[in-house]
PDB file of C-alpha atoms in Angstrom:
ATOM      1  CA  MET A   1     -68.207  35.882  28.795  1.00  0.00           C
ATOM      2  CA  THR A   2     -69.133  31.894  29.863  1.00  0.00           C
ATOM      3  CA  LEU A   3     -66.812  30.625  27.050  1.00  0.00           C
ATOM      4  CA  VAL A   4     -63.752  32.755  28.595  1.00  0.00           C
ATOM      5  CA  TRP A   5     -64.872  31.274  32.193  1.00  0.00           C
ATOM      6  CA  GLY A   6     -65.285  27.747  30.810  1.00  0.00           C
ATOM      7  CA  LEU A   7     -61.689  28.359  29.052  1.00  0.00           C
ATOM      8  CA  VAL A   8     -60.023  29.197  32.422  1.00  0.00           C
ATOM      9  CA  LEU A   9     -61.921  26.296  34.253  1.00  0.00           C
ATOM     10  CA  GLY A  10     -60.631  23.335  31.736  1.00  0.00           C
ATOM     11  CA  LEU A  11     -56.872  25.245  32.316  1.00  0.00           C
ATOM     12  CA  GLY A  12     -57.237  24.864  35.977  1.00  0.00           C
ATOM     13  CA  LEU A  13     -58.367  21.173  36.248  1.00  0.00           C
ATOM     14  CA  LEU A  14     -55.460  20.106  33.372  1.00  0.00           C
ATOM     15  CA  LEU A  15     -52.968  22.026  35.934  1.00  0.00           C
ATOM     16  CA  VAL A  16     -54.616  20.165  39.079  1.00  0.00           C
ATOM     17  CA  TRP A  17     -54.057  16.697  36.517  1.00  0.00           C
ATOM     18  CA  GLN A  18     -50.806  17.668  35.781  1.00  0.00           C
ATOM     19  CA  ALA A  19     -49.573  18.426  39.686  1.00  0.00           C
ATOM     20  CA  CYS A  20     -51.308  15.083  40.629  1.00  0.00           C
ATOM     21  CA  TRP A  21     -50.387  12.429  38.154  1.00  0.00           C
ATOM     22  CA  SER A  22     -47.518  13.603  35.805  1.00  0.00           C
ATOM     23  CA  GLU A  23     -43.961  12.890  36.807  1.00  0.00           C
ATOM     24  CA  PRO A  24     -41.527  15.532  37.162  1.00  0.00           C
ATOM     25  CA  ALA A  25     -39.440  15.646  34.171  1.00  0.00           C
ATOM     26  CA  LYS A  26     -35.583  13.873  35.170  1.00  0.00           C
ATOM     27  CA  PRO A  27     -33.141  16.638  34.795  1.00  0.00           C
ATOM     28  CA  ALA A  28     -30.872  15.015  32.062  1.00  0.00           C
ATOM     29  CA  LYS A  29     -27.156  14.604  33.012  1.00  0.00           C
ATOM     30  CA  PRO A  30     -24.964  17.482  31.657  1.00  0.00           C
ATOM     31  CA  ARG A  31     -22.373  16.690  29.164  1.00  0.00           C
ATOM     32  CA  LYS A  32     -19.920  17.767  31.486  1.00  0.00           C
ATOM     33  CA  ARG A  33     -20.447  15.622  34.018  1.00  0.00           C
ATOM     34  CA  ARG A  34     -20.397  12.437  31.560  1.00  0.00           C
ATOM     35  CA  ILE A  35     -17.000  13.749  29.979  1.00  0.00           C
ATOM     36  CA  GLN A  36     -15.640  13.959  33.785  1.00  0.00           C
ATOM     37  CA  ALA A  37     -16.121  10.724  34.120  1.00  0.00           C
ATOM     38  CA  LEU A  38     -14.640   9.359  31.066  1.00  0.00           C
ATOM     39  CA  LEU A  39     -11.372  11.076  31.820  1.00  0.00           C
ATOM     40  CA  LEU A  40     -11.603   9.630  35.811  1.00  0.00           C
ATOM     41  CA  ARG A  41     -12.379   5.860  34.109  1.00  0.00           C
ATOM     42  CA  ALA A  42      -9.435   6.706  31.871  1.00  0.00           C
ATOM     43  CA  GLY A  43      -7.348   7.380  34.914  1.00  0.00           C
ATOM     44  CA  LEU A  44      -6.802  11.422  33.424  1.00  0.00           C
ATOM     45  CA  ASP A  45      -7.860  12.977  36.535  1.00  0.00           C
ATOM     46  CA  LYS A  46      -5.269  15.749  35.856  1.00  0.00           C
ATOM     47  CA  VAL A  47      -7.109  16.385  32.803  1.00  0.00           C
ATOM     48  CA  SER A  48     -10.104  19.287  33.064  1.00  0.00           C
ATOM     49  CA  VAL A  49     -13.174  18.900  30.669  1.00  0.00           C
ATOM     50  CA  ALA A  50     -12.127  22.461  29.107  1.00  0.00           C
ATOM     51  CA  GLY A  51      -8.922  21.019  28.426  1.00  0.00           C
ATOM     52  CA  PHE A  52      -9.975  18.097  26.854  1.00  0.00           C
ATOM     53  CA  MET A  53     -12.607  19.799  24.639  1.00  0.00           C
ATOM     54  CA  SER A  54      -9.545  22.196  23.592  1.00  0.00           C
ATOM     55  CA  ALA A  55      -7.915  19.350  22.610  1.00  0.00           C
ATOM     56  CA  MET A  56     -10.466  17.997  20.255  1.00  0.00           C
ATOM     57  CA  LEU A  57     -11.129  21.652  18.645  1.00  0.00           C
ATOM     58  CA  LEU A  58      -7.711  21.886  17.802  1.00  0.00           C
ATOM     59  CA  CYS A  59      -7.725  18.565  16.468  1.00  0.00           C
ATOM     60  CA  PHE A  60     -10.715  19.882  14.246  1.00  0.00           C
ATOM     61  CA  VAL A  61      -9.169  22.778  12.802  1.00  0.00           C
ATOM     62  CA  ILE A  62      -5.550  20.559  12.083  1.00  0.00           C
ATOM     63  CA  VAL A  63      -7.321  18.105  10.329  1.00  0.00           C
ATOM     64  CA  ALA A  64      -9.405  20.389   8.367  1.00  0.00           C
ATOM     65  CA  VAL A  65      -6.493  22.489   7.149  1.00  0.00           C
ATOM     66  CA  ILE A  66      -4.658  19.537   6.513  1.00  0.00           C
ATOM     67  CA  VAL A  67      -7.387  18.137   4.347  1.00  0.00           C
ATOM     68  CA  PHE A  68      -8.270  21.474   2.516  1.00  0.00           C
ATOM     69  CA  VAL A  69      -4.669  22.336   1.444  1.00  0.00           C
ATOM     70  CA  VAL A  70      -4.827  18.761   0.260  1.00  0.00           C
ATOM     71  CA  THR A  71      -8.372  18.368  -1.349  1.00  0.00           C
ATOM     72  CA  LEU A  72      -9.208  22.695  -1.596  1.00  0.00           C
ATOM     73  CA  SER A  73     -12.617  21.439  -1.025  1.00  0.00           C
ATOM     74  CA  PRO A  74     -14.457  23.450   1.929  1.00  0.00           C
ATOM     75  CA  LEU A  75     -16.996  20.491   2.284  1.00  0.00           C
ATOM     76  CA  ILE A  76     -14.809  17.779   2.828  1.00  0.00           C
ATOM     77  CA  ALA A  77     -12.646  19.280   4.932  1.00  0.00           C
ATOM     78  CA  PRO A  78     -14.881  19.976   7.542  1.00  0.00           C
ATOM     79  CA  ILE A  79     -15.946  16.851   7.499  1.00  0.00           C
ATOM     80  CA  PHE A  80     -12.728  15.248   7.996  1.00  0.00           C
ATOM     81  CA  GLY A  81     -12.201  17.433  10.634  1.00  0.00           C
ATOM     82  CA  ALA A  82     -15.267  16.291  12.444  1.00  0.00           C
ATOM     83  CA  PHE A  83     -13.384  12.982  12.154  1.00  0.00           C
ATOM     84  CA  GLY A  84     -10.369  14.409  13.871  1.00  0.00           C
ATOM     85  CA  ALA A  85     -12.062  15.942  16.322  1.00  0.00           C
ATOM     86  CA  LEU A  86     -13.321  12.497  17.557  1.00  0.00           C
ATOM     87  CA  VAL A  87      -9.783  11.001  17.945  1.00  0.00           C
ATOM     88  CA  PRO A  88      -9.271  12.641  21.310  1.00  0.00           C
ATOM     89  CA  MET A  89     -12.728  10.988  22.127  1.00  0.00           C
ATOM     90  CA  LEU A  90     -11.712   7.540  21.128  1.00  0.00           C
ATOM     91  CA  VAL A  91      -8.273   7.813  22.866  1.00  0.00           C
ATOM     92  CA  VAL A  92     -10.204   8.311  26.092  1.00  0.00           C
ATOM     93  CA  ARG A  93     -12.374   5.718  25.844  1.00  0.00           C
ATOM     94  CA  TRP A  94      -9.752   3.161  24.457  1.00  0.00           C
ATOM     95  CA  ARG A  95      -7.480   4.225  27.186  1.00  0.00           C
ATOM     96  CA  ALA A  96     -10.783   3.921  29.969  1.00  0.00           C
ATOM     97  CA  ALA A  97     -11.186   0.622  28.852  1.00  0.00           C
ATOM     98  CA  LYS A  98      -8.003  -0.841  28.752  1.00  0.00           C
ATOM     99  CA  ARG A  99      -7.642   0.484  31.807  1.00  0.00           C
ATOM    100  CA  ALA A 100     -11.329  -1.305  33.383  1.00  0.00           C
ATOM    101  CA  MET A 101      -9.911  -4.386  31.783  1.00  0.00           C
ATOM    102  CA  VAL A 102      -6.657  -4.389  33.625  1.00  0.00           C
ATOM    103  CA  LEU A 103      -8.286  -3.299  36.971  1.00  0.00           C
ATOM    104  CA  ARG A 104     -10.819  -6.206  36.711  1.00  0.00           C
ATOM    105  CA  GLU A 105      -7.956  -8.585  36.790  1.00  0.00           C
ATOM    106  CA  GLN A 106      -6.382  -6.693  39.903  1.00  0.00           C
ATOM    107  CA  TRP A 107      -9.396  -6.166  42.604  1.00  0.00           C
ATOM    108  CA  PRO A 108      -9.743  -9.931  43.381  1.00  0.00           C
ATOM    109  CA  ASP A 109      -5.723  -9.615  44.570  1.00  0.00           C
ATOM    110  CA  VAL A 110      -6.843  -6.587  46.573  1.00  0.00           C
ATOM    111  CA  VAL A 111      -9.799  -8.200  48.288  1.00  0.00           C
ATOM    112  CA  ASP A 112      -6.988 -11.239  48.992  1.00  0.00           C
ATOM    113  CA  HIS A 113      -4.688  -8.531  50.581  1.00  0.00           C
ATOM    114  CA  LEU A 114      -7.367  -6.550  52.728  1.00  0.00           C
ATOM    115  CA  ARG A 115      -8.397 -10.356  54.073  1.00  0.00           C
ATOM    116  CA  SER A 116      -5.109 -11.572  54.654  1.00  0.00           C
ATOM    117  CA  ALA A 117      -4.526  -7.315  56.499  1.00  0.00           C
ATOM    118  CA  ILE A 118      -7.559  -7.834  58.735  1.00  0.00           C
ATOM    119  CA  ARG A 119      -7.057 -11.501  59.728  1.00  0.00           C
ATOM    120  CA  ALA A 120      -3.507 -10.254  60.865  1.00  0.00           C
ATOM    121  CA  GLY A 121      -5.273  -7.872  62.841  1.00  0.00           C
ATOM    122  CA  LEU A 122      -5.154  -4.730  61.213  1.00  0.00           C
ATOM    123  CA  SER A 123      -8.462  -2.747  61.261  1.00  0.00           C
ATOM    124  CA  LEU A 124     -10.179  -2.374  57.874  1.00  0.00           C
ATOM    125  CA  PRO A 125      -9.117   1.359  57.510  1.00  0.00           C
ATOM    126  CA  GLU A 126      -5.477   0.226  58.235  1.00  0.00           C
ATOM    127  CA  ALA A 127      -5.937  -2.408  55.576  1.00  0.00           C
ATOM    128  CA  LEU A 128      -7.010  -0.250  53.147  1.00  0.00           C
ATOM    129  CA  MET A 129      -4.349   2.448  53.632  1.00  0.00           C
ATOM    130  CA  GLN A 130      -1.745  -0.400  53.547  1.00  0.00           C
ATOM    131  CA  LEU A 131      -2.886  -1.247  49.708  1.00  0.00           C
ATOM    132  CA  GLY A 132      -1.088   2.445  49.127  1.00  0.00           C
ATOM    133  CA  VAL A 133       2.038   0.311  49.787  1.00  0.00           C
ATOM    134  CA  GLN A 134       1.858  -2.894  48.979  1.00  0.00           C
ATOM    135  CA  GLY A 135      -1.255  -2.845  46.488  1.00  0.00           C
ATOM    136  CA  PRO A 136      -1.351  -3.040  42.844  1.00  0.00           C
ATOM    137  CA  GLU A 137       1.051  -0.654  41.053  1.00  0.00           C
ATOM    138  CA  GLN A 138      -2.181   1.334  39.656  1.00  0.00           C
ATOM    139  CA  LEU A 139      -4.091   1.375  42.500  1.00  0.00           C
ATOM    140  CA  ARG A 140      -1.623   2.628  44.962  1.00  0.00           C
ATOM    141  CA  PRO A 141      -2.254   6.431  44.677  1.00  0.00           C
ATOM    142  CA  ALA A 142      -5.876   6.310  45.269  1.00  0.00           C
ATOM    143  CA  PHE A 143      -5.216   3.800  48.382  1.00  0.00           C
ATOM    144  CA  THR A 144      -2.679   6.862  49.325  1.00  0.00           C
ATOM    145  CA  GLU A 145      -4.802   9.406  48.756  1.00  0.00           C
ATOM    146  CA  PHE A 146      -7.639   7.433  50.798  1.00  0.00           C
ATOM    147  CA  GLY A 147      -4.946   7.570  53.700  1.00  0.00           C
ATOM    148  CA  LEU A 148      -4.330  11.222  53.622  1.00  0.00           C
ATOM    149  CA  ASP A 149      -8.314  12.029  53.798  1.00  0.00           C
ATOM    150  CA  TYR A 150      -8.578   9.251  56.594  1.00  0.00           C
ATOM    151  CA  ARG A 151      -5.816  10.826  58.446  1.00  0.00           C
ATOM    152  CA  ALA A 152      -6.973  14.264  57.954  1.00  0.00           C
ATOM    153  CA  THR A 153     -10.554  13.886  58.571  1.00  0.00           C
ATOM    154  CA  SER A 154     -10.923  10.504  60.533  1.00  0.00           C
ATOM    155  CA  HIS A 155     -13.969  10.148  58.736  1.00  0.00           C
ATOM    156  CA  PHE A 156     -13.959   6.536  57.044  1.00  0.00           C
ATOM    157  CA  VAL A 157     -17.436   7.153  54.889  1.00  0.00           C
ATOM    158  CA  ASP A 158     -16.061  10.565  53.580  1.00  0.00           C
ATOM    159  CA  ALA A 159     -12.990   8.946  52.781  1.00  0.00           C
ATOM    160  CA  MET A 160     -14.634   5.789  51.203  1.00  0.00           C
ATOM    161  CA  GLU A 161     -16.742   8.619  49.030  1.00  0.00           C
ATOM    162  CA  ARG A 162     -13.484  10.186  47.860  1.00  0.00           C
ATOM    163  CA  LEU A 163     -11.863   6.849  47.052  1.00  0.00           C
ATOM    164  CA  ARG A 164     -14.570   5.536  45.099  1.00  0.00           C
ATOM    165  CA  TYR A 165     -14.967   8.944  42.644  1.00  0.00           C
ATOM    166  CA  ARG A 166     -11.056   8.775  42.354  1.00  0.00           C
ATOM    167  CA  LEU A 167     -11.421   5.515  41.012  1.00  0.00           C
ATOM    168  CA  ALA A 168     -14.639   5.870  39.040  1.00  0.00           C
ATOM    169  CA  ASP A 169     -15.049   1.802  38.609  1.00  0.00           C
ATOM    170  CA  PRO A 170     -18.109  -0.374  38.752  1.00  0.00           C
ATOM    171  CA  VAL A 171     -16.054  -3.195  40.460  1.00  0.00           C
ATOM    172  CA  ALA A 172     -14.957  -0.432  42.720  1.00  0.00           C
ATOM    173  CA  ASP A 173     -18.257   0.635  43.594  1.00  0.00           C
ATOM    174  CA  LYS A 174     -19.253  -3.100  44.258  1.00  0.00           C
ATOM    175  CA  ILE A 175     -16.150  -3.104  46.874  1.00  0.00           C
ATOM    176  CA  VAL A 176     -16.699   0.115  48.384  1.00  0.00           C
ATOM    177  CA  ALA A 177     -20.308  -0.738  49.163  1.00  0.00           C
ATOM    178  CA  ALA A 178     -19.884  -3.757  50.662  1.00  0.00           C
ATOM    179  CA  LEU A 179     -16.950  -2.579  53.059  1.00  0.00           C
ATOM    180  CA  MET A 180     -19.223   0.569  54.243  1.00  0.00           C
ATOM    181  CA  ILE A 181     -22.451  -2.011  55.068  1.00  0.00           C
ATOM    182  CA  THR A 182     -20.074  -4.288  57.064  1.00  0.00           C
ATOM    183  CA  ARG A 183     -18.802  -1.428  58.737  1.00  0.00           C
ATOM    184  CA  GLU A 184     -22.084   0.227  59.361  1.00  0.00           C
ATOM    185  CA  VAL A 185     -23.859  -3.359  60.116  1.00  0.00           C
ATOM    186  CA  GLY A 186     -20.265  -4.704  62.371  1.00  0.00           C
ATOM    187  CA  GLY A 187     -19.521  -8.744  62.711  1.00  0.00           C
ATOM    188  CA  SER A 188     -17.245 -11.079  62.781  1.00  0.00           C
ATOM    189  CA  ASP A 189     -17.921 -12.048  59.314  1.00  0.00           C
ATOM    190  CA  LEU A 190     -15.786  -9.504  57.101  1.00  0.00           C
ATOM    191  CA  GLY A 191     -13.288 -12.178  56.425  1.00  0.00           C
ATOM    192  CA  GLU A 192     -16.148 -14.512  54.670  1.00  0.00           C
ATOM    193  CA  MET A 193     -17.374 -11.371  52.801  1.00  0.00           C
ATOM    194  CA  LEU A 194     -14.483 -10.493  51.400  1.00  0.00           C
ATOM    195  CA  GLY A 195     -13.658 -14.294  50.250  1.00  0.00           C
ATOM    196  CA  THR A 196     -16.720 -14.702  49.121  1.00  0.00           C
ATOM    197  CA  LEU A 197     -16.492 -11.071  47.173  1.00  0.00           C
ATOM    198  CA  GLY A 198     -12.847 -12.178  45.384  1.00  0.00           C
ATOM    199  CA  GLY A 199     -14.197 -15.518  43.893  1.00  0.00           C
ATOM    200  CA  PHE A 200     -17.307 -13.320  42.476  1.00  0.00           C
ATOM    201  CA  LEU A 201     -14.880 -10.940  41.311  1.00  0.00           C
ATOM    202  CA  ARG A 202     -12.637 -13.683  39.690  1.00  0.00           C
ATOM    203  CA  ASP A 203     -15.269 -15.523  38.098  1.00  0.00           C
ATOM    204  CA  SER A 204     -17.062 -12.065  36.902  1.00  0.00           C
ATOM    205  CA  ALA A 205     -13.529 -11.320  35.438  1.00  0.00           C
ATOM    206  CA  ARG A 206     -13.040 -14.813  33.464  1.00  0.00           C
ATOM    207  CA  THR A 207     -16.236 -14.493  32.208  1.00  0.00           C
ATOM    208  CA  ARG A 208     -16.498 -11.212  30.971  1.00  0.00           C
ATOM    209  CA  GLY A 209     -12.655 -11.582  29.224  1.00  0.00           C
ATOM    210  CA  GLU A 210     -13.828 -14.791  27.423  1.00  0.00           C
ATOM    211  CA  LEU A 211     -17.126 -12.564  26.006  1.00  0.00           C
ATOM    212  CA  GLU A 212     -15.013  -9.715  25.471  1.00  0.00           C
ATOM    213  CA  ALA A 213     -12.337 -11.559  23.051  1.00  0.00           C
ATOM    214  CA  ARG A 214     -15.162 -13.488  21.372  1.00  0.00           C
ATOM    215  CA  GLN A 215     -17.082 -10.086  20.509  1.00  0.00           C
ATOM    216  CA  SER A 216     -14.184  -7.913  19.959  1.00  0.00           C
ATOM    217  CA  TRP A 217     -13.805  -9.257  15.900  1.00  0.00           C
ATOM    218  CA  THR A 218     -17.295  -7.901  15.166  1.00  0.00           C
ATOM    219  CA  VAL A 219     -16.541  -4.059  16.830  1.00  0.00           C
ATOM    220  CA  ASN A 220     -13.185  -4.021  14.620  1.00  0.00           C
ATOM    221  CA  ALA A 221     -15.352  -5.265  11.651  1.00  0.00           C
ATOM    222  CA  ALA A 222     -18.049  -2.025  12.534  1.00  0.00           C
ATOM    223  CA  ARG A 223     -14.951   0.305  12.578  1.00  0.00           C
ATOM    224  CA  LEU A 224     -13.577  -1.008   9.594  1.00  0.00           C
ATOM    225  CA  ALA A 225     -16.956  -0.912   7.423  1.00  0.00           C
ATOM    226  CA  VAL A 226     -17.311   2.589   8.643  1.00  0.00           C
ATOM    227  CA  ALA A 227     -13.889   4.146   7.905  1.00  0.00           C
ATOM    228  CA  ALA A 228     -13.459   2.115   4.458  1.00  0.00           C
ATOM    229  CA  PRO A 229     -15.532   4.508   2.504  1.00  0.00           C
ATOM    230  CA  TRP A 230     -14.146   7.503   3.952  1.00  0.00           C
ATOM    231  CA  VAL A 231     -10.540   6.814   3.366  1.00  0.00           C
ATOM    232  CA  ILE A 232     -11.449   5.928  -0.180  1.00  0.00           C
ATOM    233  CA  LEU A 233     -13.079   9.170  -0.339  1.00  0.00           C
ATOM    234  CA  LEU A 234      -9.712  11.145   0.757  1.00  0.00           C
ATOM    235  CA  LEU A 235      -7.903   9.117  -1.752  1.00  0.00           C
ATOM    236  CA  MET A 236     -10.432  10.261  -4.764  1.00  0.00           C
ATOM    237  CA  ALA A 237     -10.126  13.360  -2.993  1.00  0.00           C
ATOM    238  CA  SER A 238      -6.576  14.116  -4.796  1.00  0.00           C
ATOM    239  CA  GLN A 239      -8.466  14.256  -8.020  1.00  0.00           C
ATOM    240  CA  PRO A 240      -9.724  17.514  -9.463  1.00  0.00           C
ATOM    241  CA  GLN A 241     -12.338  16.204 -11.266  1.00  0.00           C
ATOM    242  CA  ALA A 242     -13.872  14.155  -8.248  1.00  0.00           C
ATOM    243  CA  VAL A 243     -13.113  17.484  -5.739  1.00  0.00           C
ATOM    244  CA  LYS A 244     -15.609  19.358  -8.538  1.00  0.00           C
ATOM    245  CA  ALA A 245     -17.989  16.592  -8.376  1.00  0.00           C
ATOM    246  CA  TYR A 246     -18.139  16.551  -4.500  1.00  0.00           C
ATOM    247  CA  SER A 247     -18.910  20.595  -4.318  1.00  0.00           C
ATOM    248  CA  THR A 248     -22.154  20.529  -6.362  1.00  0.00           C
ATOM    249  CA  VAL A 249     -25.405  20.570  -4.389  1.00  0.00           C
ATOM    250  CA  GLY A 250     -25.457  17.467  -5.184  1.00  0.00           C
ATOM    251  CA  GLY A 251     -22.046  16.168  -4.244  1.00  0.00           C
ATOM    252  CA  ALA A 252     -22.765  17.797  -0.573  1.00  0.00           C
ATOM    253  CA  VAL A 253     -25.969  15.830  -0.574  1.00  0.00           C
ATOM    254  CA  VAL A 254     -24.506  12.738  -0.976  1.00  0.00           C
ATOM    255  CA  LEU A 255     -21.680  13.365   1.432  1.00  0.00           C
ATOM    256  CA  LEU A 256     -24.308  14.751   4.158  1.00  0.00           C
ATOM    257  CA  GLY A 257     -26.315  11.635   3.275  1.00  0.00           C
ATOM    258  CA  GLY A 258     -22.962   9.086   3.745  1.00  0.00           C
ATOM    259  CA  LEU A 259     -21.671  10.581   7.107  1.00  0.00           C
ATOM    260  CA  PHE A 260     -25.301  10.168   8.491  1.00  0.00           C
ATOM    261  CA  ILE A 261     -26.079   6.513   7.405  1.00  0.00           C
ATOM    262  CA  SER A 262     -21.847   5.879   8.441  1.00  0.00           C
ATOM    263  CA  PHE A 263     -22.968   7.207  12.177  1.00  0.00           C
ATOM    264  CA  LEU A 264     -26.347   5.535  12.280  1.00  0.00           C
ATOM    265  CA  CYS A 265     -25.038   1.962  10.769  1.00  0.00           C
ATOM    266  CA  TYR A 266     -22.030   2.376  13.153  1.00  0.00           C
ATOM    267  CA  ARG A 267     -24.243   3.316  16.315  1.00  0.00           C
ATOM    268  CA  ILE A 268     -26.325  -0.159  15.301  1.00  0.00           C
ATOM    269  CA  MET A 269     -23.087  -2.417  14.743  1.00  0.00           C
ATOM    270  CA  LEU A 270     -21.813  -1.439  18.261  1.00  0.00           C
ATOM    271  CA  GLY A 271     -24.921  -2.141  19.507  1.00  0.00           C
ATOM    272  CA  ILE A 272     -25.681  -5.409  18.565  1.00  0.00           C
ATOM    273  CA  GLY A 273     -21.524  -6.387  18.992  1.00  0.00           C
ATOM    274  CA  THR A 274     -20.474  -4.940  21.890  1.00  0.00           C
ATOM    275  CA  LEU A 275     -21.012  -6.082  25.752  1.00  0.00           C
ATOM    276  CA  PRO A 276     -22.866  -4.194  27.721  1.00  0.00           C
ATOM    277  CA  SER A 277     -20.769  -1.694  30.426  1.00  0.00           C
ATOM    278  CA  GLU A 278     -21.235  -2.415  33.647  1.00  0.00           C
ATOM    279  CA  GLU A 279     -23.255  -0.110  35.709  1.00  0.00           C
ATOM    280  CA  ARG A 280     -21.902   1.519  39.057  1.00  0.00           C
ATOM    281  CA  ILE A 281     -24.287   0.830  41.374  1.00  0.00           C
ATOM    282  CA  LEU A 282     -23.305   4.008  43.571  1.00  0.00           C
ATOM    283  CA  LYS A 283     -23.764   7.804  41.694  1.00  0.00           C
TER     284      LYS A 283
END
């Protein structure tokens, strides 16, 4: 009986200690939210997460069936099917990176337009709505939607939050945060702030563009190094002897081990050769 009471007391003290000192576990971000953010960064706001996942599944089935018809190998076909399932993800990431690069060059022009409109006597919401007509081509739909939101609700903060969500861009977060703080605090130095922000964005875009151009060869070399062995395997799979060799237990171990090593090395090379992406200051 004494032992039982001792265990109960120890368990109670442990629970008290965890409640006082242990940090609560942070909920992990759902994968669905990450995919939705990626689609927004790529400008595919009309594509749903379910539709994107269906496209990945369809690519997996198509590639796996084609490889199976060519090789008649039930082990090689799913591996290349997995590579095929990654094609939509790679395309969306490439599109998101390209869009971010284009927008990075256009944001200073947006800031200059806002500065000119405010100096001409327009209010900040009117200057933002004017970007839906006179702004950069890729940004006009987002600012047009901002104008509709602001006219419907007259709530500047809510309209800016929706604008930030549609743009899904780190630079847009900086601009939105600066404009919201300036409007909340007030003052007559909005034009000076926008001029400073425009110069900072131009310097940042020029510096990051030069670094990305220098680092691109490392990323391309990593992709080539990972793809080359699997291209050779696909060519070898046209021979019945090679298919028979990889259909054994030892062949399966080699394929799965090579797949794991390729994935690991690819992630390491990307971690070394790719510039860190800009973090969003507003979530």
